[in-house]
C-alpha atoms as a printed R data frame, in Angstrom:
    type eleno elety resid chain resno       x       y       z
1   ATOM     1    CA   UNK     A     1   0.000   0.000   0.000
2   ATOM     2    CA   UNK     A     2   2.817   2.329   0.893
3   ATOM     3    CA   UNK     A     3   4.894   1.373  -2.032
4   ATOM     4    CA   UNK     A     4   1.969   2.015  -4.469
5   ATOM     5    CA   UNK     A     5   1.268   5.286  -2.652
6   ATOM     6    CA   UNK     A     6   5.077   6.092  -3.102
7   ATOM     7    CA   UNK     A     7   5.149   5.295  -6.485
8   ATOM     8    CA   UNK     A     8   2.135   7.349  -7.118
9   ATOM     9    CA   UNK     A     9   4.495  10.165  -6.162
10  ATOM    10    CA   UNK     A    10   7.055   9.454  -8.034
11  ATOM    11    CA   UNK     A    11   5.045   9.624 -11.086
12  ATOM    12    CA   UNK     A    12   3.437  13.165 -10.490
13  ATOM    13    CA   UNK     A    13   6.610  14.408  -8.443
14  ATOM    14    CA   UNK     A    14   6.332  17.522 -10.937
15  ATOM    15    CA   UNK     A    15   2.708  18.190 -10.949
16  ATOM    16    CA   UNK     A    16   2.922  18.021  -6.797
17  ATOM    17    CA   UNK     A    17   5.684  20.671  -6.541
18  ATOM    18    CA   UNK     A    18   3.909  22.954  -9.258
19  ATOM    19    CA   UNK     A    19   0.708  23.034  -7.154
20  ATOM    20    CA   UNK     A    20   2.876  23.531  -3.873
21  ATOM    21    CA   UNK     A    21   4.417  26.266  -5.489
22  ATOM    22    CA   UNK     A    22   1.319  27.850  -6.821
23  ATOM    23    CA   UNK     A    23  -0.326  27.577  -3.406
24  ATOM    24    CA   UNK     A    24   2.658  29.107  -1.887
25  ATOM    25    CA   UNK     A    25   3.124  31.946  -4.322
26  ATOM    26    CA   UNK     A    26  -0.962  32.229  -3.673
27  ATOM    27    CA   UNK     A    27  -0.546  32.436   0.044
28  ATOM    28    CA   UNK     A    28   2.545  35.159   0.083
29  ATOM    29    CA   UNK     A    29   0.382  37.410  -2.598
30  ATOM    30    CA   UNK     A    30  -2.793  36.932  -0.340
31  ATOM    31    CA   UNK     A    31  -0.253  38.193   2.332
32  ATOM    32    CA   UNK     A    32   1.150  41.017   0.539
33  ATOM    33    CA   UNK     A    33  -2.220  42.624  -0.937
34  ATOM    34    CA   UNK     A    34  -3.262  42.193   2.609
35  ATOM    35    CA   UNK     A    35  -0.658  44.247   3.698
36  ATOM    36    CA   UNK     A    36  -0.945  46.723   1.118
37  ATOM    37    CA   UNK     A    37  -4.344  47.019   1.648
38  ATOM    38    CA   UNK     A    38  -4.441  47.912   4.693
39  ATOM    39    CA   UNK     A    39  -1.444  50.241   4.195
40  ATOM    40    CA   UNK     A    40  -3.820  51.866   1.750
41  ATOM    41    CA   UNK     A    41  -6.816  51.989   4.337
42  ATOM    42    CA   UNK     A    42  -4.217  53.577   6.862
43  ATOM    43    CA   UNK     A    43  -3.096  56.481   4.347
44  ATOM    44    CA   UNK     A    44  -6.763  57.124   3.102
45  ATOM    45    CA   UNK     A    45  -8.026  57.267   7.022
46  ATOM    46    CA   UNK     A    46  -4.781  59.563   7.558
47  ATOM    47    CA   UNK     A    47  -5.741  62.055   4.240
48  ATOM    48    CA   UNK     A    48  -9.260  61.734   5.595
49  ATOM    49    CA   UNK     A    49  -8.437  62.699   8.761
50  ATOM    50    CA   UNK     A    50  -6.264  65.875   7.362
51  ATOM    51    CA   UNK     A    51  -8.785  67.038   5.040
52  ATOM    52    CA   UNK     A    52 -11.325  67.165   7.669
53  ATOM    53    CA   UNK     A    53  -9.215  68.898   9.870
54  ATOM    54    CA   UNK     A    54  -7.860  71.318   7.080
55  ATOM    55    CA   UNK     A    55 -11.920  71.658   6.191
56  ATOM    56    CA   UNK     A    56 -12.767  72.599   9.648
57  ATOM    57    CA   UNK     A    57  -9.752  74.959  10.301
58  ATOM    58    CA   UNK     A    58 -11.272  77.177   6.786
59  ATOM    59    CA   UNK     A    59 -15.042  77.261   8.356
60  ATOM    60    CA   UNK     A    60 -13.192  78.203  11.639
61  ATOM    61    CA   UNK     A    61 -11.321  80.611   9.524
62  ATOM    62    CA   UNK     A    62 -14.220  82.338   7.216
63  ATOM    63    CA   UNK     A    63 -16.416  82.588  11.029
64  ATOM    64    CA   UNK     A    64 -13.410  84.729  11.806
65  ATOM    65    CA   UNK     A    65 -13.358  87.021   8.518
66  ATOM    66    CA   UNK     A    66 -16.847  87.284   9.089
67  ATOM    67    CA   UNK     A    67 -16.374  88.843  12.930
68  ATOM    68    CA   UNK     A    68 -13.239  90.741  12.078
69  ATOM    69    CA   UNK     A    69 -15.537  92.745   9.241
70  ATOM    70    CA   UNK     A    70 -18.490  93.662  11.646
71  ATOM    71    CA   UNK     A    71 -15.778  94.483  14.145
72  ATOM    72    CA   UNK     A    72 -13.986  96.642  11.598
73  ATOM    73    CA   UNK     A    73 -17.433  98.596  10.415
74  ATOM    74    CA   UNK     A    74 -17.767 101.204  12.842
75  ATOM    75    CA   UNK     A    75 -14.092 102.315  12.420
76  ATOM    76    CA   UNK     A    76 -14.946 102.534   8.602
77  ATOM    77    CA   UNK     A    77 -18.113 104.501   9.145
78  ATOM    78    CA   UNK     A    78 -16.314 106.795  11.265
79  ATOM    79    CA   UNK     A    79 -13.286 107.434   9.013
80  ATOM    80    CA   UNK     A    80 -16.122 108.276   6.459
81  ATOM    81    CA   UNK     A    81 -18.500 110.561   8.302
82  ATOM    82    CA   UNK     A    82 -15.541 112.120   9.670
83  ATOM    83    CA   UNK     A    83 -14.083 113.166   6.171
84  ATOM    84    CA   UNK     A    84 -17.767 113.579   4.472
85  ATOM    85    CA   UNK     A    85 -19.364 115.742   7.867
86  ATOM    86    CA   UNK     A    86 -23.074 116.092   6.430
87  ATOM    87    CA   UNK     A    87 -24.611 116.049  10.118
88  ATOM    88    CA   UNK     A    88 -22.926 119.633  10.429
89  ATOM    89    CA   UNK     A    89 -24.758 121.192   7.496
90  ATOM    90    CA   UNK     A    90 -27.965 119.792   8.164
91  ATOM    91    CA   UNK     A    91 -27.372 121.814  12.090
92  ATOM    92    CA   UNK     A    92 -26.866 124.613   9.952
93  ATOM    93    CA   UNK     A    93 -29.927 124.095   7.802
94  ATOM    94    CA   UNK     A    94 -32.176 124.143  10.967
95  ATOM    95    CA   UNK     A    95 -30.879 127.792  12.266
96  ATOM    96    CA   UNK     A    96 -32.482 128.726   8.839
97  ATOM    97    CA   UNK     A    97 -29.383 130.907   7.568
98  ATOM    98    CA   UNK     A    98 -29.414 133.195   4.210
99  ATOM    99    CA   UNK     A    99 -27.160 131.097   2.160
100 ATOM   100    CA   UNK     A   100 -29.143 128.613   2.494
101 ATOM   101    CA   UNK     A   101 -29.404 126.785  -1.393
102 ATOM   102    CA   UNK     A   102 -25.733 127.014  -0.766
103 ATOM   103    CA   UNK     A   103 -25.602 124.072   1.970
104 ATOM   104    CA   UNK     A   104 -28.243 122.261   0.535
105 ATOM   105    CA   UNK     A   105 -26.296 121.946  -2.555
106 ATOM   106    CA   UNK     A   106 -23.047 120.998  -0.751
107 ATOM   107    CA   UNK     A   107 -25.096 118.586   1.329
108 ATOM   108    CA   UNK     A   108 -26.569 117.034  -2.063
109 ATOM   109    CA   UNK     A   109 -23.259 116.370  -3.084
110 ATOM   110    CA   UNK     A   110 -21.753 115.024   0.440
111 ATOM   111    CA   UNK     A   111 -25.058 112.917   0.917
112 ATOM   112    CA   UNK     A   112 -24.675 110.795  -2.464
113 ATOM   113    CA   UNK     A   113 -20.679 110.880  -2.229
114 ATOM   114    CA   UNK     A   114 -20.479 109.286   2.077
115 ATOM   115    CA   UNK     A   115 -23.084 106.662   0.568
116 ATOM   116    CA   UNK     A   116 -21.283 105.756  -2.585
117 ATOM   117    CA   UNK     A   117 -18.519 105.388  -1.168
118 ATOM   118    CA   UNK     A   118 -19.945 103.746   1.689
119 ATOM   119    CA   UNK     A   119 -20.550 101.074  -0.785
120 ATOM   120    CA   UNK     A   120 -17.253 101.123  -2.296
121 ATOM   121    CA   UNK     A   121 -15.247 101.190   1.016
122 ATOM   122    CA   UNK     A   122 -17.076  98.286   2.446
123 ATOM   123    CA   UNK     A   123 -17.238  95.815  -0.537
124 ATOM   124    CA   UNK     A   124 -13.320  96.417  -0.311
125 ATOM   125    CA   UNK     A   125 -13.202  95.639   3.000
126 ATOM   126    CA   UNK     A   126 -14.995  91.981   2.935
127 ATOM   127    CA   UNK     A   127 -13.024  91.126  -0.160
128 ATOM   128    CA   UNK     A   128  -9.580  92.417   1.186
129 ATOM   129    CA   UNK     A   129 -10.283  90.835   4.593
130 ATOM   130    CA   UNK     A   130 -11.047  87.800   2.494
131 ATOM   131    CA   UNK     A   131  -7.842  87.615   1.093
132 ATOM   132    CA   UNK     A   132  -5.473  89.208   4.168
133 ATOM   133    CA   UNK     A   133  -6.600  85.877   6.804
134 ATOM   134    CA   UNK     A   134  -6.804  82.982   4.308
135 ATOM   135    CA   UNK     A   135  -3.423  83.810   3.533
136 ATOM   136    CA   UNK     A   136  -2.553  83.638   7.344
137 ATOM   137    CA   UNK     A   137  -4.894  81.148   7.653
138 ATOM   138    CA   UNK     A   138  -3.753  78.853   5.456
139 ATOM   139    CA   UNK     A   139   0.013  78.933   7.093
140 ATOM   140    CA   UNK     A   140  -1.248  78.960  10.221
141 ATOM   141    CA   UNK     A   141  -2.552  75.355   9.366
142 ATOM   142    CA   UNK     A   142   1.180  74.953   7.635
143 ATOM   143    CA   UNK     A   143   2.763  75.876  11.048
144 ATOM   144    CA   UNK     A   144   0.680  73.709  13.151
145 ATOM   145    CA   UNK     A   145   0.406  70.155  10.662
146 ATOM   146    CA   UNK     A   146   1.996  67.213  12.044
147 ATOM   147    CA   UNK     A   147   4.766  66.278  10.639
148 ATOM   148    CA   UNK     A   148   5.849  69.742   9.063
149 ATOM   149    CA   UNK     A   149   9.550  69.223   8.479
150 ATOM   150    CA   UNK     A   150  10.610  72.411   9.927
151 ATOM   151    CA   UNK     A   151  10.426  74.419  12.936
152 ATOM   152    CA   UNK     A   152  10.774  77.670  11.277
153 ATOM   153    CA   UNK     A   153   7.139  79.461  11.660
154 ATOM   154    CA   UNK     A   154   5.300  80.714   8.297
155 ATOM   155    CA   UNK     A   155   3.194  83.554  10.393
156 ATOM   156    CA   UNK     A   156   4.600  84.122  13.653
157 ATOM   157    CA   UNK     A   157   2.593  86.093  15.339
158 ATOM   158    CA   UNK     A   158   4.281  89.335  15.392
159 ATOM   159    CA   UNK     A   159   4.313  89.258  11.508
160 ATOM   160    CA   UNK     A   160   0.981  88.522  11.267
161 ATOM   161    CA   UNK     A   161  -0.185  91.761  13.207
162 ATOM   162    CA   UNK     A   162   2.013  93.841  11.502
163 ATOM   163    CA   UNK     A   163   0.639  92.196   8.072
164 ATOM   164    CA   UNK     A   164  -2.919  92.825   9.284
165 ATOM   165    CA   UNK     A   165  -2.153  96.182  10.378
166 ATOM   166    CA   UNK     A   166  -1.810  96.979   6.226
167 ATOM   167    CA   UNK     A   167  -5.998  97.034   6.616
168 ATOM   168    CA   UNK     A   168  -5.355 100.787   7.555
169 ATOM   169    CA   UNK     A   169  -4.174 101.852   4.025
170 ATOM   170    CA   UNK     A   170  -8.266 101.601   3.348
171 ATOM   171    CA   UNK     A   171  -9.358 103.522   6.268
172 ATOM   172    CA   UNK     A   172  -6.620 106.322   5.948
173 ATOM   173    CA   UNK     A   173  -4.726 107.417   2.165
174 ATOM   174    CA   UNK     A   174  -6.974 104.480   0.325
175 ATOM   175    CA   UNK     A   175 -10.109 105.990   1.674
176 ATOM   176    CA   UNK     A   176  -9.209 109.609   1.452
177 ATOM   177    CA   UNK     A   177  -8.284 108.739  -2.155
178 ATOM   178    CA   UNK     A   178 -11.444 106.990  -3.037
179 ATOM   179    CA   UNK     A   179 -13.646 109.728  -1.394
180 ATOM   180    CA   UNK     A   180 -11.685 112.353  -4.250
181 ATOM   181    CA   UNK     A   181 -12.449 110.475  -6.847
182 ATOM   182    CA   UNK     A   182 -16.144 109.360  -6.357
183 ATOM   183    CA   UNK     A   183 -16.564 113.033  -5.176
184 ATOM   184    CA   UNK     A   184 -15.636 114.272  -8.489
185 ATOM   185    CA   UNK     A   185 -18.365 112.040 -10.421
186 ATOM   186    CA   UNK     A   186 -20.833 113.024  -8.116
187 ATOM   187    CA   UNK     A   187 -20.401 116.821  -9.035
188 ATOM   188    CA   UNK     A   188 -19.727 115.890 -12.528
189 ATOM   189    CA   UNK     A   189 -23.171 114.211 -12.760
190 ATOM   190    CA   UNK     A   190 -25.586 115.878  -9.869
191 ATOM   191    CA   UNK     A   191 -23.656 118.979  -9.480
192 ATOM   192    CA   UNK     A   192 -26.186 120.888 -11.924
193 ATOM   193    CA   UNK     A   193 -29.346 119.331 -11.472
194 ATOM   194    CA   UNK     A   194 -32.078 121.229  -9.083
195 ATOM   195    CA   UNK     A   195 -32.973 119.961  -5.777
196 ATOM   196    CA   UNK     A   196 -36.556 120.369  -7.198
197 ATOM   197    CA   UNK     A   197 -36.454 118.299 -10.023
198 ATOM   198    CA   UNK     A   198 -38.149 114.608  -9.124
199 ATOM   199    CA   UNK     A   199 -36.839 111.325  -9.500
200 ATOM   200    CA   UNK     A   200 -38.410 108.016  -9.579
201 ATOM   201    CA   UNK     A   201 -36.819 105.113  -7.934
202 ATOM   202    CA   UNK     A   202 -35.999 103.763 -11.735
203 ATOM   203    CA   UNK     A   203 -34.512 107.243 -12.835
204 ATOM   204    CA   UNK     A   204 -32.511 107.319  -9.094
205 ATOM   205    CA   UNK     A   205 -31.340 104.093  -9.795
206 ATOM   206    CA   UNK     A   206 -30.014 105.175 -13.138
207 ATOM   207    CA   UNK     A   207 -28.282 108.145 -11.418
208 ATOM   208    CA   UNK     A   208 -26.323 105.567  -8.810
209 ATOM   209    CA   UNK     A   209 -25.308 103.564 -12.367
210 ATOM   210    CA   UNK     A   210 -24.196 106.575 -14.114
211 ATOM   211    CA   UNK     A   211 -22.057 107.688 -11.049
212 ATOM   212    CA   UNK     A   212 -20.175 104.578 -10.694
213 ATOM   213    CA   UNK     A   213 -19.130 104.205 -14.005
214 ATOM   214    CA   UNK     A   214 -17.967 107.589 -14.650
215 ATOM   215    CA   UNK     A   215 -16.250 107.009 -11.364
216 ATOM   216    CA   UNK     A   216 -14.663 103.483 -12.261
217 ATOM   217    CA   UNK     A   217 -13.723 105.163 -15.968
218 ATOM   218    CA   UNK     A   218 -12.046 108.089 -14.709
219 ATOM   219    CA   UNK     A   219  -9.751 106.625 -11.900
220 ATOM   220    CA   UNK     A   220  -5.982 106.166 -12.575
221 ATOM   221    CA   UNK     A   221  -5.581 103.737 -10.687
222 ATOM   222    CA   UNK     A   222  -7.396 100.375 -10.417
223 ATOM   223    CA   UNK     A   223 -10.005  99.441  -7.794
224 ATOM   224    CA   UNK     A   224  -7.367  97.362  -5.921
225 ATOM   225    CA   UNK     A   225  -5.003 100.229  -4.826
226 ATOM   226    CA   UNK     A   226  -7.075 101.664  -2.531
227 ATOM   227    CA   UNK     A   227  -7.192  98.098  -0.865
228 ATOM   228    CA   UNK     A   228  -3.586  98.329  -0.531
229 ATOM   229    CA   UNK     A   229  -0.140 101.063   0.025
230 ATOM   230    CA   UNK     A   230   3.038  99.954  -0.944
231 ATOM   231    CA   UNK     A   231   4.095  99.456   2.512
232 ATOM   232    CA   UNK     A   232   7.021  97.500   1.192
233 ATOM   233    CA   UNK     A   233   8.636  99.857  -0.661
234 ATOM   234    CA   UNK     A   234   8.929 101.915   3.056
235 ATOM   235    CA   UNK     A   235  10.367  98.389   4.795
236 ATOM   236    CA   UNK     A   236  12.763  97.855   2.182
237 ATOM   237    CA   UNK     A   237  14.295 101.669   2.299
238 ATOM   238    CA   UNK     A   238  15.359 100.364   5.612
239 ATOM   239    CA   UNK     A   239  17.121  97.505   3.751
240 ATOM   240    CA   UNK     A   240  20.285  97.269   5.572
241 ATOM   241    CA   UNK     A   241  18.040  97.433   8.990
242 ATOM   242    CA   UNK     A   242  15.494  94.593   8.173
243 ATOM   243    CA   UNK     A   243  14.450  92.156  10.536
244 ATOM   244    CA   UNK     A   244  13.821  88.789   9.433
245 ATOM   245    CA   UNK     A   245   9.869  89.548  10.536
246 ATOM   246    CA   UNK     A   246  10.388  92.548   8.361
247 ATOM   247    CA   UNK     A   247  11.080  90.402   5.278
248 ATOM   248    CA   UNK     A   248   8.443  88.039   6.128
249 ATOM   249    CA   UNK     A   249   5.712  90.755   6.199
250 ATOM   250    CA   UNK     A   250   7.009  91.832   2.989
251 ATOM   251    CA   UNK     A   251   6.527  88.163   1.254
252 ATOM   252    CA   UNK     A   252   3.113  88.826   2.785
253 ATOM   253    CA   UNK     A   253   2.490  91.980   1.298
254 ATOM   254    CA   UNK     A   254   3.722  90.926  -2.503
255 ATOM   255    CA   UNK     A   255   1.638  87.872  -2.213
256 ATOM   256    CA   UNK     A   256  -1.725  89.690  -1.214
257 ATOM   257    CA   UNK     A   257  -0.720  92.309  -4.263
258 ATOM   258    CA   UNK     A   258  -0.147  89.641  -6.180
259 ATOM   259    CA   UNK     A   259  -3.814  88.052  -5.624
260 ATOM   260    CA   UNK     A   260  -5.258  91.429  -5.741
261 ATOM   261    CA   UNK     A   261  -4.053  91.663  -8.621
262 ATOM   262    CA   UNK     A   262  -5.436  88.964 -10.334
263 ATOM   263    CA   UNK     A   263  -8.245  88.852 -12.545
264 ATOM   264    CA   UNK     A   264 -10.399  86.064  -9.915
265 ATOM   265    CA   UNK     A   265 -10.023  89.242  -7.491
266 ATOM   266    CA   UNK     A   266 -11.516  91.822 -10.089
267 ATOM   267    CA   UNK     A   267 -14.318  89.259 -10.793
268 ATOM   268    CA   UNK     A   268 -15.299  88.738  -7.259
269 ATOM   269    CA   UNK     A   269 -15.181  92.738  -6.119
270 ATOM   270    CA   UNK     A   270 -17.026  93.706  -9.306
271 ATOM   271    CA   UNK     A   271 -19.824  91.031  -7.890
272 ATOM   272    CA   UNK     A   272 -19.609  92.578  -4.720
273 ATOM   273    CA   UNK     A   273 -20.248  95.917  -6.174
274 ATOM   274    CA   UNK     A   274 -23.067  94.576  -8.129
275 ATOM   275    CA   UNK     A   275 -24.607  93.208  -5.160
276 ATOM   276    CA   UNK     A   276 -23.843  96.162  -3.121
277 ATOM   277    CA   UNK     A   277 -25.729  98.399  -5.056
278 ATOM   278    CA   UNK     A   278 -28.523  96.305  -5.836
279 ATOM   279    CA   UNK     A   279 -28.960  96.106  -2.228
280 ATOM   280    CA   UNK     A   280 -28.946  99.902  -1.901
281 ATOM   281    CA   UNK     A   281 -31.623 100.239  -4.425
282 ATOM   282    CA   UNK     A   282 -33.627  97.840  -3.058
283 ATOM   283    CA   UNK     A   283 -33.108  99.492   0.660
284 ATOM   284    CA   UNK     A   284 -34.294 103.041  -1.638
285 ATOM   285    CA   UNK     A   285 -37.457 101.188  -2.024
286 ATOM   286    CA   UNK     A   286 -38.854 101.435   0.891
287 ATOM   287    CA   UNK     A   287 -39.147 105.065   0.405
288 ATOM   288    CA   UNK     A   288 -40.708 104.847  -2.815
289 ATOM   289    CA   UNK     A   289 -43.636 102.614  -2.058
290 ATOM   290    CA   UNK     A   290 -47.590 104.555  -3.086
291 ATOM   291    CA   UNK     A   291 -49.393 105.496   0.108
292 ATOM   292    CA   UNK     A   292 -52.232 103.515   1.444
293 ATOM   293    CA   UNK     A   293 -55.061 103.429  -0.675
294 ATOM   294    CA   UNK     A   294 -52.941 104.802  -4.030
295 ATOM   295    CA   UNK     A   295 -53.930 102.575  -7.228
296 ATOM   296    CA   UNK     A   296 -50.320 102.697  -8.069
297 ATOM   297    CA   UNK     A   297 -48.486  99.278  -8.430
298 ATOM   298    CA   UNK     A   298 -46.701  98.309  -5.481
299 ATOM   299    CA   UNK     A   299 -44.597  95.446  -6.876
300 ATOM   300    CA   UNK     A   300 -43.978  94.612 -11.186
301 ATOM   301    CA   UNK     A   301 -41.505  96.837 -13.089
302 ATOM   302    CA   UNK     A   302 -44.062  99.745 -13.278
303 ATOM   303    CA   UNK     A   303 -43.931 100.268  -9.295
304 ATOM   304    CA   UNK     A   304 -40.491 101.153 -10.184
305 ATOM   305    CA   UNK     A   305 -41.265 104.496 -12.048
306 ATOM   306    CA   UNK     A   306 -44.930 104.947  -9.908
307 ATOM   307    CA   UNK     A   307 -43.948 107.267  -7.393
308 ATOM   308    CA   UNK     A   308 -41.431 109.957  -7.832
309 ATOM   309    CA   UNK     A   309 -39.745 112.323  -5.034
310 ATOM   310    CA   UNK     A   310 -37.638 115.588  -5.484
311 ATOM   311    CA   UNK     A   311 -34.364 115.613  -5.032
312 ATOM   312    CA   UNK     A   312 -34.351 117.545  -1.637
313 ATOM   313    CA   UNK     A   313 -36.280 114.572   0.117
314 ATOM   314    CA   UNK     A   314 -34.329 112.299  -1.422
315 ATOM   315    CA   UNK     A   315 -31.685 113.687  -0.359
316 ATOM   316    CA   UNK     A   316 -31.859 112.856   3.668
317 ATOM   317    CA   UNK     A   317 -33.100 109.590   2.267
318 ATOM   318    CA   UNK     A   318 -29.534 108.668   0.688
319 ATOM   319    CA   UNK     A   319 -27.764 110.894   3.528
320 ATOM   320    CA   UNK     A   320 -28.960 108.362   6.030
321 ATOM   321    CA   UNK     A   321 -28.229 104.798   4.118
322 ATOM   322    CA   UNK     A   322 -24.669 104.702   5.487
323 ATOM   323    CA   UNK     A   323 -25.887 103.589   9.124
324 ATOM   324    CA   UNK     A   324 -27.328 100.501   7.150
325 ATOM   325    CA   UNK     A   325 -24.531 100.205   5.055
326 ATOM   326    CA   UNK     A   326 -21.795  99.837   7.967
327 ATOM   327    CA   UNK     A   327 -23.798  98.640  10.643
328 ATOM   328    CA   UNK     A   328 -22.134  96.325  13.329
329 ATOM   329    CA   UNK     A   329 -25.019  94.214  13.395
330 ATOM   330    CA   UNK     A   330 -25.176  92.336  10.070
331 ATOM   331    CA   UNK     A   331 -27.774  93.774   8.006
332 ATOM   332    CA   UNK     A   332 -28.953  92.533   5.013
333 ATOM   333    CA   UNK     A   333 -26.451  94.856   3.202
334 ATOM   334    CA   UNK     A   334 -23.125  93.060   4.706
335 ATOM   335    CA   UNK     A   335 -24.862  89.638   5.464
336 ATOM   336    CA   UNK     A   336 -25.206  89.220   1.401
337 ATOM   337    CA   UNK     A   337 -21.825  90.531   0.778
338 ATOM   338    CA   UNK     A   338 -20.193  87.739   3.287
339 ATOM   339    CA   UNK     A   339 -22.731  84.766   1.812
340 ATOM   340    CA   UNK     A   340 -21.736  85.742  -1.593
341 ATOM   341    CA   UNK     A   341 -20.795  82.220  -3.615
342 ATOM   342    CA   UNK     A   342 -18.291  84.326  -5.503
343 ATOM   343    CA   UNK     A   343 -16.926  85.731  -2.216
344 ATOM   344    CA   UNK     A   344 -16.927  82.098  -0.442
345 ATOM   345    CA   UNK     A   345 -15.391  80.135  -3.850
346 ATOM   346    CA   UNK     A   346 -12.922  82.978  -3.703
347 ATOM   347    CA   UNK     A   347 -12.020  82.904   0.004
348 ATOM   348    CA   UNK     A   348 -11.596  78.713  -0.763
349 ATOM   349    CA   UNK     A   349  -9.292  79.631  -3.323
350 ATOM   350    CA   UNK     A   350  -6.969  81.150  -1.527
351 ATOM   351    CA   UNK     A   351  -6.945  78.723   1.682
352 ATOM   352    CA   UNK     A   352  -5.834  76.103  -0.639
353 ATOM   353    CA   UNK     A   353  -2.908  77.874  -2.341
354 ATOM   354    CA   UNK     A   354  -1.417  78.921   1.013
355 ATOM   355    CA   UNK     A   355  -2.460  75.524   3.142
356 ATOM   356    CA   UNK     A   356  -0.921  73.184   0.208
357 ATOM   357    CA   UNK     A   357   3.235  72.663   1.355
358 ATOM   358    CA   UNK     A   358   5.032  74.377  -1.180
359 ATOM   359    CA   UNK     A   359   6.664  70.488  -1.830
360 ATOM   360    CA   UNK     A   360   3.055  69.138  -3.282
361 ATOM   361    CA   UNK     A   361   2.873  72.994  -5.276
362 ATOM   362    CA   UNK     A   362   5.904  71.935  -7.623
């Protein structure tokens, strides 16, 4: 029996270390996918883990940009109403003086400039704000990733306020600036028309368009310098004094030029503006609706041209739109302006260029 079995053996020696083989090789590459597979479960769970983190550290990040603009509002309001004072002439109005047409018409021109550039100034301000903490968000999550290869710190915190301190350029030379030039169109286009003539909401509307794009066409510069000084140029005529902060503040600088330059950044402000505006007109509205009981149309494109006001009511009217415009409470004004998808896409944008290592960028 054992012989026969042996002989058996023999005979198939080949075929019986084939399938040993096979079953071996079998058993090792069962072995190695398992370990690869779960080498591959462990690095997806790792990148899942990251990108959740990184996803949560940009919410965390826009809830920020979101308080740091309604903190920033009042100071922007008051850098305004201090420059464009029309709360003085309207005291001056009320002790009923003899040059009287003379402050009205100064006031007519002060009350459409403060809100236009109301508009302007704070549109700048989310989008700019936008840009200035992504950046520092984004290398803030750089500086505290595990496994970052270096100790060196992206945005120490020193750098980072004196980066975020380049937000005055809009409430000081870039404000004063834009306030010059939007001033100008304003004369240019209201400066000869009588405080009796009467305007619907349509034709006031129309006013508000004609204004900004004479304003937009006659600028020198582009929208994005008042945003921005060249606070650089003053750090490097210190060259031979630079700190290494100093240098680091200026890579800041070049890159948020660099993005406000761009033409993403032109598209999303323009939307802003757009939205801005619309918001304005719609906040005009209210002041234009037919009194109880009037067979005008209250709603359609007709209720648009159905009531008309003269120019010296409207007048208080648009004087008094800048306390919506830069309120600290979020109104509907700034609440749209920080939902925008452009503004939000945007704001993504930029995380992910400055919270990618610069390794994975190449």
């Amino acid at each position: 029996m054992f012989s026969s079995a042996w002989n058996f053996i023999k005979r198939h020696k080949k075929k019986f270390i084939f399938t040993g083989a096979l079953i071996g090789g079998v058993y090792l590459l069962g072995k190695y996918a398992q370990i690869k597979f779960r080498e591959i479960q462990e690095r997806e769970a790792t990148e899942y883990i990251a990108q959740a983190r990184r996803q949560f550290h940009f919410e965390s990040n826009q809830r920020t940009c979101n308080m740091t603009v309604l903190s920033m509002l009042p100071a922007l309001k008051e850098a305004i109403v201090t420059q464009l004072n029309s709360e003085s002439l309207t005291t001056l109005l009320k002790s009923k003086p003899a040059n009287k047409l003379e402050i009205w018409e100064d006031l007519k021109i002060i009350s459409f400039t403060r809100t236009i550039v109301a508009v302007y100034s704070t549109c700048m301000l989310v989008v700019l704000l936008r840009v200035q903490l992504n950046i520092i968000g984004g290398y803030l999550y750089l500086d505290n990733s595990v496994g970052k290869s270096t100790t060196t710190l992206l945005a120490p915190p020193d750098v980072q306020q004196q980066y975020l301190s380049s937000i005055q350029h809009l409430l000081g030379d870039g404000l004063t600036e834009l306030i010059t030039v939007v001033k100008k169109a304003v004369q240019s286009s209201l400066g000869s028309v009588s405080l009796k003539e009467t305007w619907s909401l349509l034709e006031l509307e129309q006013q508000l368009n004609w204004i900004r794009a004479e304003m937009e066409a006659s600028s020198r510069r582009s929208l994005s310098w008042y945003l921005l000084a060249d606070d650089e140029n003053v750090l490097a005529d210190q060259a031979c004094g630079l700190t290494e902060n100093d240098i680091m503040t200026i890579k800041l600088l070049n890159e948020t030029r660099d993005m406000l330059d761009s033409p993403d950044f032109t598209t999303v402000l323009k939307a802003c503006l757009n939205r801005g505006f619309s918001r304005l007109c719609d906040n005009l509205a209210e002041f234009f609706r037919p009194p109880p009981g009037d067979s005008a149309p209250s709603c359609g494109p007709d209720s648009l041209s159905a009531v008309s006001l003269p120019l010296a009511k409207i007048i208080p009217i648009i004087n008094g739109q800048i306390n919506t415009i830069c309120s600290e409470t979020p109104s509907h004004f700034v609440q749209e302006l920080l939902m925008n998808d452009q503004v939000k896409e945007f704001a993504a944008n930029v995380y992910e260029t400055f919270s990618t290592p610069q390794e994975l960028q190449k």
